[in-house]
JSON list of C-alpha atoms in Angstrom, two decimals:
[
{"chain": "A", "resi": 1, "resn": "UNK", "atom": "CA", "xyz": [-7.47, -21.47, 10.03]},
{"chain": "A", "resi": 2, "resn": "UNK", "atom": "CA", "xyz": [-9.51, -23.55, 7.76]},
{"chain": "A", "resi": 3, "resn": "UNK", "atom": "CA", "xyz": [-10.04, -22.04, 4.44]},
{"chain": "A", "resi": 4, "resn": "UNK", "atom": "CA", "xyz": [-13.65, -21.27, 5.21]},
{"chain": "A", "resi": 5, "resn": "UNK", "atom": "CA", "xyz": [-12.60, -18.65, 7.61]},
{"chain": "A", "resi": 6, "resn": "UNK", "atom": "CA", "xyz": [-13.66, -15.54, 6.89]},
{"chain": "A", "resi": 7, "resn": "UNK", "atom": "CA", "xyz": [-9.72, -13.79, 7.51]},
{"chain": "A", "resi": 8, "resn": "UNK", "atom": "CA", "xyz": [-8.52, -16.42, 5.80]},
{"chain": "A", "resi": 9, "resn": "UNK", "atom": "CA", "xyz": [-10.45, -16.27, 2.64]},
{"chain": "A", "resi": 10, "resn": "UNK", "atom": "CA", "xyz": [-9.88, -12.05, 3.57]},
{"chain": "A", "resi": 11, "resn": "UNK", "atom": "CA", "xyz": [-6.47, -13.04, 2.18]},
{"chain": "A", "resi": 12, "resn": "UNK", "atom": "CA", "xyz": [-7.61, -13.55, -1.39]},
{"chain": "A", "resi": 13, "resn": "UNK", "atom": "CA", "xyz": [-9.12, -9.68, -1.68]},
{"chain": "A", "resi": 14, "resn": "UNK", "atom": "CA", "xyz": [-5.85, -8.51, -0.08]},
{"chain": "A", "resi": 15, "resn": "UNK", "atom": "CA", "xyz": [-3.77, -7.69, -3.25]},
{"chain": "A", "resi": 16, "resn": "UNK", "atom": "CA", "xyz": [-6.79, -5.87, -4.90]},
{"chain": "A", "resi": 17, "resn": "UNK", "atom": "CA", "xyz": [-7.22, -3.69, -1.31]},
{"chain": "A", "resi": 18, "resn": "UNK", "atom": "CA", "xyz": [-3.12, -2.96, -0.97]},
{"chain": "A", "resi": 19, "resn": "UNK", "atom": "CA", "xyz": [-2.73, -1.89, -4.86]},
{"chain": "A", "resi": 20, "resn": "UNK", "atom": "CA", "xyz": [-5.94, 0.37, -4.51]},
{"chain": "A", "resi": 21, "resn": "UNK", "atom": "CA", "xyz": [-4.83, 1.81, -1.39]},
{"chain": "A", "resi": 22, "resn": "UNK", "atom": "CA", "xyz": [-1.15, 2.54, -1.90]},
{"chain": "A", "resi": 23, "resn": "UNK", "atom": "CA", "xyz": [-2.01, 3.80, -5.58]},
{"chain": "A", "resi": 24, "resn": "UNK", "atom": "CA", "xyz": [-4.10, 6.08, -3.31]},
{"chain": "A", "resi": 25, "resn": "UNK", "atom": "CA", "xyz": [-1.57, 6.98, -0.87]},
{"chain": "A", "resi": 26, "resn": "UNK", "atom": "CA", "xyz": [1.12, 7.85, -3.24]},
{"chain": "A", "resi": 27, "resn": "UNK", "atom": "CA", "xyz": [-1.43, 10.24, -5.56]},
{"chain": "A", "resi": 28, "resn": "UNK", "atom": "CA", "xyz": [-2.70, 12.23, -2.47]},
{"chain": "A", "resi": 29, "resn": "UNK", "atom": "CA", "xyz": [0.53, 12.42, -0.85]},
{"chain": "A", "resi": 30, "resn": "UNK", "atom": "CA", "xyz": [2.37, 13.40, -3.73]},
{"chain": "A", "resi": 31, "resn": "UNK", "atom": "CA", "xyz": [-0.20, 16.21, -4.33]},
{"chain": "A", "resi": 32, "resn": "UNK", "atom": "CA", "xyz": [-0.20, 17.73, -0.83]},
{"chain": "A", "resi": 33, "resn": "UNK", "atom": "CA", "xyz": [3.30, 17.31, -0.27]},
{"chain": "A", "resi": 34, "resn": "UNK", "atom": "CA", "xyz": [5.73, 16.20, -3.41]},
{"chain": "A", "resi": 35, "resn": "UNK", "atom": "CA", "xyz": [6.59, 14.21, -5.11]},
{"chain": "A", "resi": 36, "resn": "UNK", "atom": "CA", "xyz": [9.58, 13.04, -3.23]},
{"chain": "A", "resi": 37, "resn": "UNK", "atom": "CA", "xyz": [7.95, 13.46, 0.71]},
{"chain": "A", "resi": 38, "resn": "UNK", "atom": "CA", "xyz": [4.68, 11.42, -1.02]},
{"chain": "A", "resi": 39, "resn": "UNK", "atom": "CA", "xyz": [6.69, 8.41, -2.58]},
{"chain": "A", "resi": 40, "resn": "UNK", "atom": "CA", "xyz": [8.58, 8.15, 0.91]},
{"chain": "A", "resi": 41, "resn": "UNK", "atom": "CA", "xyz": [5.17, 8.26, 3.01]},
{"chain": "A", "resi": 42, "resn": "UNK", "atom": "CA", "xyz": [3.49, 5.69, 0.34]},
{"chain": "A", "resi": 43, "resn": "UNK", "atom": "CA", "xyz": [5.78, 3.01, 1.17]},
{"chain": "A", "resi": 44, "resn": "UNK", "atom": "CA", "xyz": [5.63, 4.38, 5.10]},
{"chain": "A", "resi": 45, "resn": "UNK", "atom": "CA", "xyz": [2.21, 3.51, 4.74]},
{"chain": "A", "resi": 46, "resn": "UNK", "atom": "CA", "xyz": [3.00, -0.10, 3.01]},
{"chain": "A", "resi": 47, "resn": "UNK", "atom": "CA", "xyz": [5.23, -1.41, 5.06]},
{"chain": "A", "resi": 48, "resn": "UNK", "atom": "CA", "xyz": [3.94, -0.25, 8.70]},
{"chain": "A", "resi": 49, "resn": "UNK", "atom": "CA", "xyz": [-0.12, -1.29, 7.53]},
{"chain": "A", "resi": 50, "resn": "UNK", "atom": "CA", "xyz": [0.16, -3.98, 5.12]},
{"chain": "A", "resi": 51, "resn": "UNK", "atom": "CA", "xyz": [3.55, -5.93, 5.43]},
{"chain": "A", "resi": 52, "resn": "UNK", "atom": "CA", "xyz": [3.78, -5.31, 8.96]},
{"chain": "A", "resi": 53, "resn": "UNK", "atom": "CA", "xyz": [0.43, -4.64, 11.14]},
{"chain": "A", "resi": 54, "resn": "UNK", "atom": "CA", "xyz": [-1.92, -6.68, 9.20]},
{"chain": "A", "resi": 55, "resn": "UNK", "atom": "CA", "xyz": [0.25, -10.25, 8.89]},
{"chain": "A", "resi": 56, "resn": "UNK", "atom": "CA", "xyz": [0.92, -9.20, 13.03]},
{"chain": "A", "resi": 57, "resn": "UNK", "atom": "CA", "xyz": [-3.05, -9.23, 13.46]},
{"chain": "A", "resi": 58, "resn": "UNK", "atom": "CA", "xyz": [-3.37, -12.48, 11.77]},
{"chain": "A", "resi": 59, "resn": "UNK", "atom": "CA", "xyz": [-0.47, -14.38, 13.76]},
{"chain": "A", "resi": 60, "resn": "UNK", "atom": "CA", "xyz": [0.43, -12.10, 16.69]},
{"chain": "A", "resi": 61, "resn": "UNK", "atom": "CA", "xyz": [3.88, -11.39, 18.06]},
{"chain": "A", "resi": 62, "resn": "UNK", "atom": "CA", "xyz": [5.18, -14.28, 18.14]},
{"chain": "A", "resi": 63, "resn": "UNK", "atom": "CA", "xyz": [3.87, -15.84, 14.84]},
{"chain": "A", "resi": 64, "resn": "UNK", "atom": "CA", "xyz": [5.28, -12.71, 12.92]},
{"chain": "A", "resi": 65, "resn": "UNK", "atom": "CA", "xyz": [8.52, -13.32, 14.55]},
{"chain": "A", "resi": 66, "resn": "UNK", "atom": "CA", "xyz": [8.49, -17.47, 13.89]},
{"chain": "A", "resi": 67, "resn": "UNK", "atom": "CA", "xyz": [8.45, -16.35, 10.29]},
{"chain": "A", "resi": 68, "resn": "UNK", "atom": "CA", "xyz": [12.00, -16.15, 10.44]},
{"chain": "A", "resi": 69, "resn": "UNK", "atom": "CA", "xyz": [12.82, -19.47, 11.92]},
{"chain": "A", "resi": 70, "resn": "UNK", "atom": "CA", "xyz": [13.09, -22.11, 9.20]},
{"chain": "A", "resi": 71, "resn": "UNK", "atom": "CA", "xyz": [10.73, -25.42, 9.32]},
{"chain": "A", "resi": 72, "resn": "UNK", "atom": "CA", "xyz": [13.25, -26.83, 6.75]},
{"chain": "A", "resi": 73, "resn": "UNK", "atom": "CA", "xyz": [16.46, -26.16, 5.77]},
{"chain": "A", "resi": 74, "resn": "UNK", "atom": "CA", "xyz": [17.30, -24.65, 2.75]},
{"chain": "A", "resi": 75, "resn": "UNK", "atom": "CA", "xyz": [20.86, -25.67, 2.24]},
{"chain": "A", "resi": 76, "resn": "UNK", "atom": "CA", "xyz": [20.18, -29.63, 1.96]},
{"chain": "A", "resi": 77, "resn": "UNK", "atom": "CA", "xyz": [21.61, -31.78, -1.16]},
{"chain": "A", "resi": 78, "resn": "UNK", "atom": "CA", "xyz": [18.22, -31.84, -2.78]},
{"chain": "A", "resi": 79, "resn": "UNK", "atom": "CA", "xyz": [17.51, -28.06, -2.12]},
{"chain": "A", "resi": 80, "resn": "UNK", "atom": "CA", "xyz": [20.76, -27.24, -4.63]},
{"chain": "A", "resi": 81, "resn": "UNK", "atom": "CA", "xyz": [18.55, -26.03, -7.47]},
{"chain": "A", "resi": 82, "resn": "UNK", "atom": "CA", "xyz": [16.63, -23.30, -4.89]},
{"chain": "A", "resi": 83, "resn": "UNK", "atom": "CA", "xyz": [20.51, -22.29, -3.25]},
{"chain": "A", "resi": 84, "resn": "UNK", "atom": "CA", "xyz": [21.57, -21.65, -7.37]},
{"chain": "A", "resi": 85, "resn": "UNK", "atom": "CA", "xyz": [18.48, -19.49, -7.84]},
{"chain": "A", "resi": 86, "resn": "UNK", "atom": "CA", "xyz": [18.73, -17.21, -4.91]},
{"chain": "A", "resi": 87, "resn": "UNK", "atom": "CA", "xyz": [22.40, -16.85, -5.15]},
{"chain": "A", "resi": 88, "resn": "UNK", "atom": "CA", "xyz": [22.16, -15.98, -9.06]},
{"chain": "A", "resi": 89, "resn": "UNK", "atom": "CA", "xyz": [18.75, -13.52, -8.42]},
{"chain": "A", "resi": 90, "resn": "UNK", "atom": "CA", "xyz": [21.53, -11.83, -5.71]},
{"chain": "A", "resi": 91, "resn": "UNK", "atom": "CA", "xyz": [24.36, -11.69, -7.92]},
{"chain": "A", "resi": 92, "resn": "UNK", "atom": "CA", "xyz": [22.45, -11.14, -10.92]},
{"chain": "A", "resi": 93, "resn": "UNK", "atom": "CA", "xyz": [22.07, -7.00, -9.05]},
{"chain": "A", "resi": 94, "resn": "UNK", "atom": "CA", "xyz": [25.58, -7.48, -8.21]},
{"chain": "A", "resi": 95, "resn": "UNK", "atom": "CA", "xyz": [26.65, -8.05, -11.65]},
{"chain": "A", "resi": 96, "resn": "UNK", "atom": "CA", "xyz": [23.56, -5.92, -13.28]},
{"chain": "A", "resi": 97, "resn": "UNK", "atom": "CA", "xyz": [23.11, -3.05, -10.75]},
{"chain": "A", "resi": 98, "resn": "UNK", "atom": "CA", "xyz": [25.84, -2.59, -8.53]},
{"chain": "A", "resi": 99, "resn": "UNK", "atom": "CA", "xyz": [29.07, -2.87, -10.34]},
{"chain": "A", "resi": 100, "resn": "UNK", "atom": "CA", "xyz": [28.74, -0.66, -13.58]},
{"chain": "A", "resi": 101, "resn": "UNK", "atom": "CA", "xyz": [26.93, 1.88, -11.20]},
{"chain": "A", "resi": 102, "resn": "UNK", "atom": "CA", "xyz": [28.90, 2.12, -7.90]},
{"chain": "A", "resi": 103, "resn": "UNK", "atom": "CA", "xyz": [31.92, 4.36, -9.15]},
{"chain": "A", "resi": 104, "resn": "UNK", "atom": "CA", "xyz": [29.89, 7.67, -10.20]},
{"chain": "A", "resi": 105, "resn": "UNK", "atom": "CA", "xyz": [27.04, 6.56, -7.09]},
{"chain": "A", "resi": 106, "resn": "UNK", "atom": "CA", "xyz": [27.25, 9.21, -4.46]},
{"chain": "A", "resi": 107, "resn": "UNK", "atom": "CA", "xyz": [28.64, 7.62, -1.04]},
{"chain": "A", "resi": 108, "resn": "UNK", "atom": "CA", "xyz": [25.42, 9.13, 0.68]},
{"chain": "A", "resi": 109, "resn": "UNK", "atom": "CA", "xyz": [22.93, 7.77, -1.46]},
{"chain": "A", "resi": 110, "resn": "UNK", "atom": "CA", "xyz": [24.85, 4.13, -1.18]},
{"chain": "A", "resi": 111, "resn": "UNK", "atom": "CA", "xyz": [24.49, 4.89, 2.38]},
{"chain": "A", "resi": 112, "resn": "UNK", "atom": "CA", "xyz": [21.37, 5.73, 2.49]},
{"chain": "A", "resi": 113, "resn": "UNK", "atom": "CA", "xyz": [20.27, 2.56, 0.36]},
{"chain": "A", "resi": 114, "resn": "UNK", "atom": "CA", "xyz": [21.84, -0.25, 3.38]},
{"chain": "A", "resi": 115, "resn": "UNK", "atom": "CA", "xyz": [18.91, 0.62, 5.56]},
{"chain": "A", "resi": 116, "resn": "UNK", "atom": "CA", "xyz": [16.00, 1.65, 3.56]},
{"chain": "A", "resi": 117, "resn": "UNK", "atom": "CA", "xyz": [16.99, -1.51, 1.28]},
{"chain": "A", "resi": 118, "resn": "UNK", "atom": "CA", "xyz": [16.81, -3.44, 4.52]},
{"chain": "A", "resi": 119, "resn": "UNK", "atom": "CA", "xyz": [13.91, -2.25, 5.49]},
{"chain": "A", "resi": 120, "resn": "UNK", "atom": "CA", "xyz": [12.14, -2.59, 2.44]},
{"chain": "A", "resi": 121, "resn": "UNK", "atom": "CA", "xyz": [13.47, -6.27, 1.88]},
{"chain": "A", "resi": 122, "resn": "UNK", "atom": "CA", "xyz": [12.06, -7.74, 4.88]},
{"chain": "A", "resi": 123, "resn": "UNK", "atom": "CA", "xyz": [8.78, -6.09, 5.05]},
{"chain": "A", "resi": 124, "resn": "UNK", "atom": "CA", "xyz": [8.05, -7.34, 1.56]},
{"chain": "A", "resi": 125, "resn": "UNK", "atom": "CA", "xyz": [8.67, -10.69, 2.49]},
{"chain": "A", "resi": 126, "resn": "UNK", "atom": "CA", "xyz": [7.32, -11.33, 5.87]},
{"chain": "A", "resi": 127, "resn": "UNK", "atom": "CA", "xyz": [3.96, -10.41, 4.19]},
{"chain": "A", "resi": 128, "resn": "UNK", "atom": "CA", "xyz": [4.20, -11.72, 0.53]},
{"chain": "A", "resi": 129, "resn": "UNK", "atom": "CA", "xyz": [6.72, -15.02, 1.47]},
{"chain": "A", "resi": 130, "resn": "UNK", "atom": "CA", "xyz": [6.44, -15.45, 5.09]},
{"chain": "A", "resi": 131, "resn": "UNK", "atom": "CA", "xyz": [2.60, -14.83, 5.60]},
{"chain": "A", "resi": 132, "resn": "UNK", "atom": "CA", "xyz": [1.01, -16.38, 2.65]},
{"chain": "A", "resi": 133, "resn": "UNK", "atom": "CA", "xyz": [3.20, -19.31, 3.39]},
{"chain": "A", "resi": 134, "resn": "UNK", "atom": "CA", "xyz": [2.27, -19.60, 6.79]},
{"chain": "A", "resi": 135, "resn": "UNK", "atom": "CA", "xyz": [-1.35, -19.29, 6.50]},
{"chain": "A", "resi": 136, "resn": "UNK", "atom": "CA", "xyz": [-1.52, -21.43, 3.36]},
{"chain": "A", "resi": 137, "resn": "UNK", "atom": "CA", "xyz": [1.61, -24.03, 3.56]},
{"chain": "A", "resi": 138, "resn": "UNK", "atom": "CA", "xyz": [0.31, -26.85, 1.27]},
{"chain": "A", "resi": 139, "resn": "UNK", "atom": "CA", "xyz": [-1.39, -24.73, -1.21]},
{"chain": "A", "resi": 140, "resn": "UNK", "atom": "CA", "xyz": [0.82, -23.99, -4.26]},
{"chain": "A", "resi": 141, "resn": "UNK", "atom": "CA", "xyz": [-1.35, -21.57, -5.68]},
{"chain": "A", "resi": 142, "resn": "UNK", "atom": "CA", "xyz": [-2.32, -20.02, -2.67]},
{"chain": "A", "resi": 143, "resn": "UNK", "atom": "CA", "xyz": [0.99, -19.74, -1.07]},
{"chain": "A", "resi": 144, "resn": "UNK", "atom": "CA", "xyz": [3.10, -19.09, -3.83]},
{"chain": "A", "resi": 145, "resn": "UNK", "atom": "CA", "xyz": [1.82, -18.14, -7.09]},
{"chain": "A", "resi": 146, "resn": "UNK", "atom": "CA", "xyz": [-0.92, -15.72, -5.94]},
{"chain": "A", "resi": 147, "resn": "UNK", "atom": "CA", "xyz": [1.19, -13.74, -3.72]},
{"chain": "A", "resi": 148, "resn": "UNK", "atom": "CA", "xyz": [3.63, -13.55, -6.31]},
{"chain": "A", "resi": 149, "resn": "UNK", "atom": "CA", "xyz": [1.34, -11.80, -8.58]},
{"chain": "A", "resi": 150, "resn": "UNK", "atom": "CA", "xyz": [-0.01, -9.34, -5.87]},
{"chain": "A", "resi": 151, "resn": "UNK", "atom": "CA", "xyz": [3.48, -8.96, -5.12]},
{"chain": "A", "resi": 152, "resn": "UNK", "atom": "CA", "xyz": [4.22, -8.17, -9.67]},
{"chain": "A", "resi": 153, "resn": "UNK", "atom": "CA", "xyz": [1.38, -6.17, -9.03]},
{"chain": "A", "resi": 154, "resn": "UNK", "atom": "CA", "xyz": [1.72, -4.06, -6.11]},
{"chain": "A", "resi": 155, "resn": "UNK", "atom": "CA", "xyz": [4.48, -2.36, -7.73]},
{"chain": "A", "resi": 156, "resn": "UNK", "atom": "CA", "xyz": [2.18, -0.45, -10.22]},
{"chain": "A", "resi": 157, "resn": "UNK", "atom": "CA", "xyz": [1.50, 1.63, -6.68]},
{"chain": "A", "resi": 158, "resn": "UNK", "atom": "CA", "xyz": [5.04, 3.52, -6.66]},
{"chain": "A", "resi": 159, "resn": "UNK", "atom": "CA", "xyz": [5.17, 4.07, -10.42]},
{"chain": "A", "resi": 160, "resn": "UNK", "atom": "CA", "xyz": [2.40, 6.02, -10.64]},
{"chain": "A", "resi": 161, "resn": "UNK", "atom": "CA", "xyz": [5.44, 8.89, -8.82]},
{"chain": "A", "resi": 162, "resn": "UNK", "atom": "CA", "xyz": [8.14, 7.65, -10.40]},
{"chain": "A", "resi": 163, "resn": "UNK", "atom": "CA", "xyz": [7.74, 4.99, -13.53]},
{"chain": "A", "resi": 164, "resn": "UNK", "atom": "CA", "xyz": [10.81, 2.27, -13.44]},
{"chain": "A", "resi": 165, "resn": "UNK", "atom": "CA", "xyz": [13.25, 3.40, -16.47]},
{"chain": "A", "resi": 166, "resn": "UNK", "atom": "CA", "xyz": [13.04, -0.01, -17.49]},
{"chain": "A", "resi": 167, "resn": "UNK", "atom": "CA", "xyz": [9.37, 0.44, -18.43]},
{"chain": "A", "resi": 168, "resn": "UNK", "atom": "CA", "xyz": [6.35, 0.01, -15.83]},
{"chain": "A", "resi": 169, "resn": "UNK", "atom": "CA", "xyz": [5.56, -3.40, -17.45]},
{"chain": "A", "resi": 170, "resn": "UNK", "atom": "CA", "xyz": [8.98, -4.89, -17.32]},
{"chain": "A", "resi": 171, "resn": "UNK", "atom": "CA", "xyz": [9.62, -4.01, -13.63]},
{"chain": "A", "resi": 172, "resn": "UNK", "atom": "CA", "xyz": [6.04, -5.57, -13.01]},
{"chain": "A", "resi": 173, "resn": "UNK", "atom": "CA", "xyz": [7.37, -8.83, -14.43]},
{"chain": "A", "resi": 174, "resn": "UNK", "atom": "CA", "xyz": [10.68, -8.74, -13.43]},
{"chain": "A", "resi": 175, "resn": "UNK", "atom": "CA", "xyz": [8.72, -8.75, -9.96]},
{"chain": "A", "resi": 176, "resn": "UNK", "atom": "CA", "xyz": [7.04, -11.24, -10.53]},
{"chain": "A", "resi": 177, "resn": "UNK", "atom": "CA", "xyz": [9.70, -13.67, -11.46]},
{"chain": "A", "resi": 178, "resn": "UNK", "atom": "CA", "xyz": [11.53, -12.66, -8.43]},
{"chain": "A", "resi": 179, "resn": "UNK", "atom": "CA", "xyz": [8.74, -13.05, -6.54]},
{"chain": "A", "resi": 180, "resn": "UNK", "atom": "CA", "xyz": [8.46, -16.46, -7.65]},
{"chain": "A", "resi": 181, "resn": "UNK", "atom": "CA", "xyz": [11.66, -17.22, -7.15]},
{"chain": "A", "resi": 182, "resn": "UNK", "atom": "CA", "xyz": [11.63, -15.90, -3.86]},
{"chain": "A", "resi": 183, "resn": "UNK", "atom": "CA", "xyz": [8.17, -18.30, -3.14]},
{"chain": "A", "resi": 184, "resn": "UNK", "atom": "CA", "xyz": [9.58, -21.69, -3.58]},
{"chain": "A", "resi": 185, "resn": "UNK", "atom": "CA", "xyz": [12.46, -20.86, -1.34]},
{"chain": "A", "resi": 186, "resn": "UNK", "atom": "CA", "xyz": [9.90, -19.87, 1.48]},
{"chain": "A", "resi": 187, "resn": "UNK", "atom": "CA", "xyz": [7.38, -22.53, 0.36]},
{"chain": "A", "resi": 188, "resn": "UNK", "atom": "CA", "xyz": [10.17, -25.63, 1.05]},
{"chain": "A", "resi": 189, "resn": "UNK", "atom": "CA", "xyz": [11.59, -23.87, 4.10]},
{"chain": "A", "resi": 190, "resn": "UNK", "atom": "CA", "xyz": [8.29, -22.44, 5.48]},
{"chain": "A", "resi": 191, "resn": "UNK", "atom": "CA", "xyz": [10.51, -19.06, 6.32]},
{"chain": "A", "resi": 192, "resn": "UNK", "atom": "CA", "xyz": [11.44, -16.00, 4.81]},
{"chain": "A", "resi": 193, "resn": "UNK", "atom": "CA", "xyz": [14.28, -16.04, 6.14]},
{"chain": "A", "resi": 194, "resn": "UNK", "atom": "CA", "xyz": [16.91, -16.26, 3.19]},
{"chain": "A", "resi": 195, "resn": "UNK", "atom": "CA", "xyz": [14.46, -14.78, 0.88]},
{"chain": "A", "resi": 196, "resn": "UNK", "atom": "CA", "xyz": [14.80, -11.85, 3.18]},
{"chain": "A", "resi": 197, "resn": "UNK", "atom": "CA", "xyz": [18.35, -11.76, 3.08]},
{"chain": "A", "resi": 198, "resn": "UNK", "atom": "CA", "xyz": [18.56, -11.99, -0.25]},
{"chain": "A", "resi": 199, "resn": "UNK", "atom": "CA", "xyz": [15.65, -9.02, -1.32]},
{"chain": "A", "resi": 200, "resn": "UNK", "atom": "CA", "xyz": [17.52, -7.21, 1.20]},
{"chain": "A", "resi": 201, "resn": "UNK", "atom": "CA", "xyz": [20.67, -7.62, -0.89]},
{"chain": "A", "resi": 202, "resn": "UNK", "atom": "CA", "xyz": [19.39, -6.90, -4.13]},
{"chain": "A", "resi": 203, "resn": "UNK", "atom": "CA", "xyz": [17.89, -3.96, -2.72]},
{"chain": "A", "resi": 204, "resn": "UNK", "atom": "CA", "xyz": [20.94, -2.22, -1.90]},
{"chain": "A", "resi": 205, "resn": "UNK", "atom": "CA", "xyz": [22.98, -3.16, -4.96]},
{"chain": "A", "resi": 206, "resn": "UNK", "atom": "CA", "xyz": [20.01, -1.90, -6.60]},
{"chain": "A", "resi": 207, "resn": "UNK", "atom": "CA", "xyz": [20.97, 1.60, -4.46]},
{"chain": "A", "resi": 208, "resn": "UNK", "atom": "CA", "xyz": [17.67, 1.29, -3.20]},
{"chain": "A", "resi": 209, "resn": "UNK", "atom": "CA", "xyz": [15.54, 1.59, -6.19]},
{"chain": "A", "resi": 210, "resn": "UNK", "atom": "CA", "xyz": [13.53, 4.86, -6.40]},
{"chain": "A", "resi": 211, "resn": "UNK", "atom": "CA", "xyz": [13.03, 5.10, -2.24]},
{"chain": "A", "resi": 212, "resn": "UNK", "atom": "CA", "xyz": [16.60, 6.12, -1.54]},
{"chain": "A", "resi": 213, "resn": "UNK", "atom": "CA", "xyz": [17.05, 8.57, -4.28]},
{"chain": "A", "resi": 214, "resn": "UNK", "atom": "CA", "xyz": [14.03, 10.30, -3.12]},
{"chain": "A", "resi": 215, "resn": "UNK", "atom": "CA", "xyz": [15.53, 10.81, 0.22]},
{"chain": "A", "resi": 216, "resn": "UNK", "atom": "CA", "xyz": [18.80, 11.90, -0.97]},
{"chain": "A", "resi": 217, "resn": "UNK", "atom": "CA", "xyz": [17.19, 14.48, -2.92]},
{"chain": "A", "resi": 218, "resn": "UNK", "atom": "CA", "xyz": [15.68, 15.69, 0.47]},
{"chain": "A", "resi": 219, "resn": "UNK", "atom": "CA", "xyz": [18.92, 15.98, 2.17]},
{"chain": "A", "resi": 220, "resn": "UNK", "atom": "CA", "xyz": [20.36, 19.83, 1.92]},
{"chain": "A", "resi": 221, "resn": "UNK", "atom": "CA", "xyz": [23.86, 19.34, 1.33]},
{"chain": "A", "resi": 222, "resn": "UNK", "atom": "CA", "xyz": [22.85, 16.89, -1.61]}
]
């Protein structure tokens, strides 16, 4: 696509459409339904429409599943600096998140956190790492810095429910950094395939941010 097409330059607008949609998602369904069914059925929405149908419509079946499949390889002499980052942005939850937390951390909700952390991690990348990449591969600020701060920005969506403890600000930030991060590793390997791995990880020693709590408070026996 040449960057007069009209779905690629449909690319630029996307950030402002996903943040104005999923803000409205969450309010509505949090209204009709709670807050925790609403918050669960916001990032339903999120990941099957916007990190998952619309980067299929752009590059089909195959194209969304290439975006796995690395054009480069990460773990290369002169790649060391990117291997350091991701390894310290994964054990920097370890250390942060997951140890000082895990002893008082109900075994459900840690249970509950592997898939939904899963989930979440590689949904968020195929579209902000994976797509953006893909569609604009030589394009710094196209490929990498933009999408990192629709990505910093999209989170403003979920904490209109539940506002990070952190601050709404900070966790916007902190997002973007990560998703920064996250960006050069898929910009010099032209995958999001470790960037995956690693949001995945951080997701669950994160216990799954705000999106597994909400469904272990809809469990019975919790």
């Amino acid at each position: 696509m040449e960057l007069t097409d009209p779905r690629r330059c449909a690319l630029l607008v996307l950030p402002i459409v996903l943040l104005a949609s999923t803000a409205l998602v969450f309010l509505l369904m949090s209204q009709w339904l709670g807050k925790e069914p609403g918050y669960l059925l916001g990032f339903l929405f999120y990941w099957l429409f916007w990190c998952l149908f619309v980067p299929w419509v752009y590059l089909g079946t195959v194209g969304l599943s290439s975006l796995f499949k690395e054009r480069r390889p990460l773990f290369k002499k002169e790649n060391w600096l990117l291997v350091v980052l991701l390894l310290l942005t994964t054990v920097g939850a370890l250390v942060m998140y997951f140890i000082p937390n895990v002893a008082h951390t109900p075994l459900v909700l840690t249970l509950i956190a592997i898939p939904v952390a899963t989930i979440n991690g590689i949904c968020e990348e195929l579209l902000w790492r994976g797509f953006y990449v893909r569609v604009f591969p030589k394009q710094v600020w196209l490929g990498l810095i933009y999408p990192s701060i629709g990505f910093a920005l999209w989170h403003l969506s979920p904490q209109l429910i539940f506002p990070a403890p952190s601050g709404v600000f900070a966790l916007v930030g902190s997002a973007f950094f990560l998703g920064l991060c996250y960006g050069l590793v898929a910009f010099k390997t032209g995958s999001m395939k470790w960037t995956g791995l690693s949001h995945s990880l951080n997701g669950i020693f994160a216990f799954g941010g705000a999106i597994a709590p909400s469904i272990f408070r809809l469990v019975p026996s919790s």
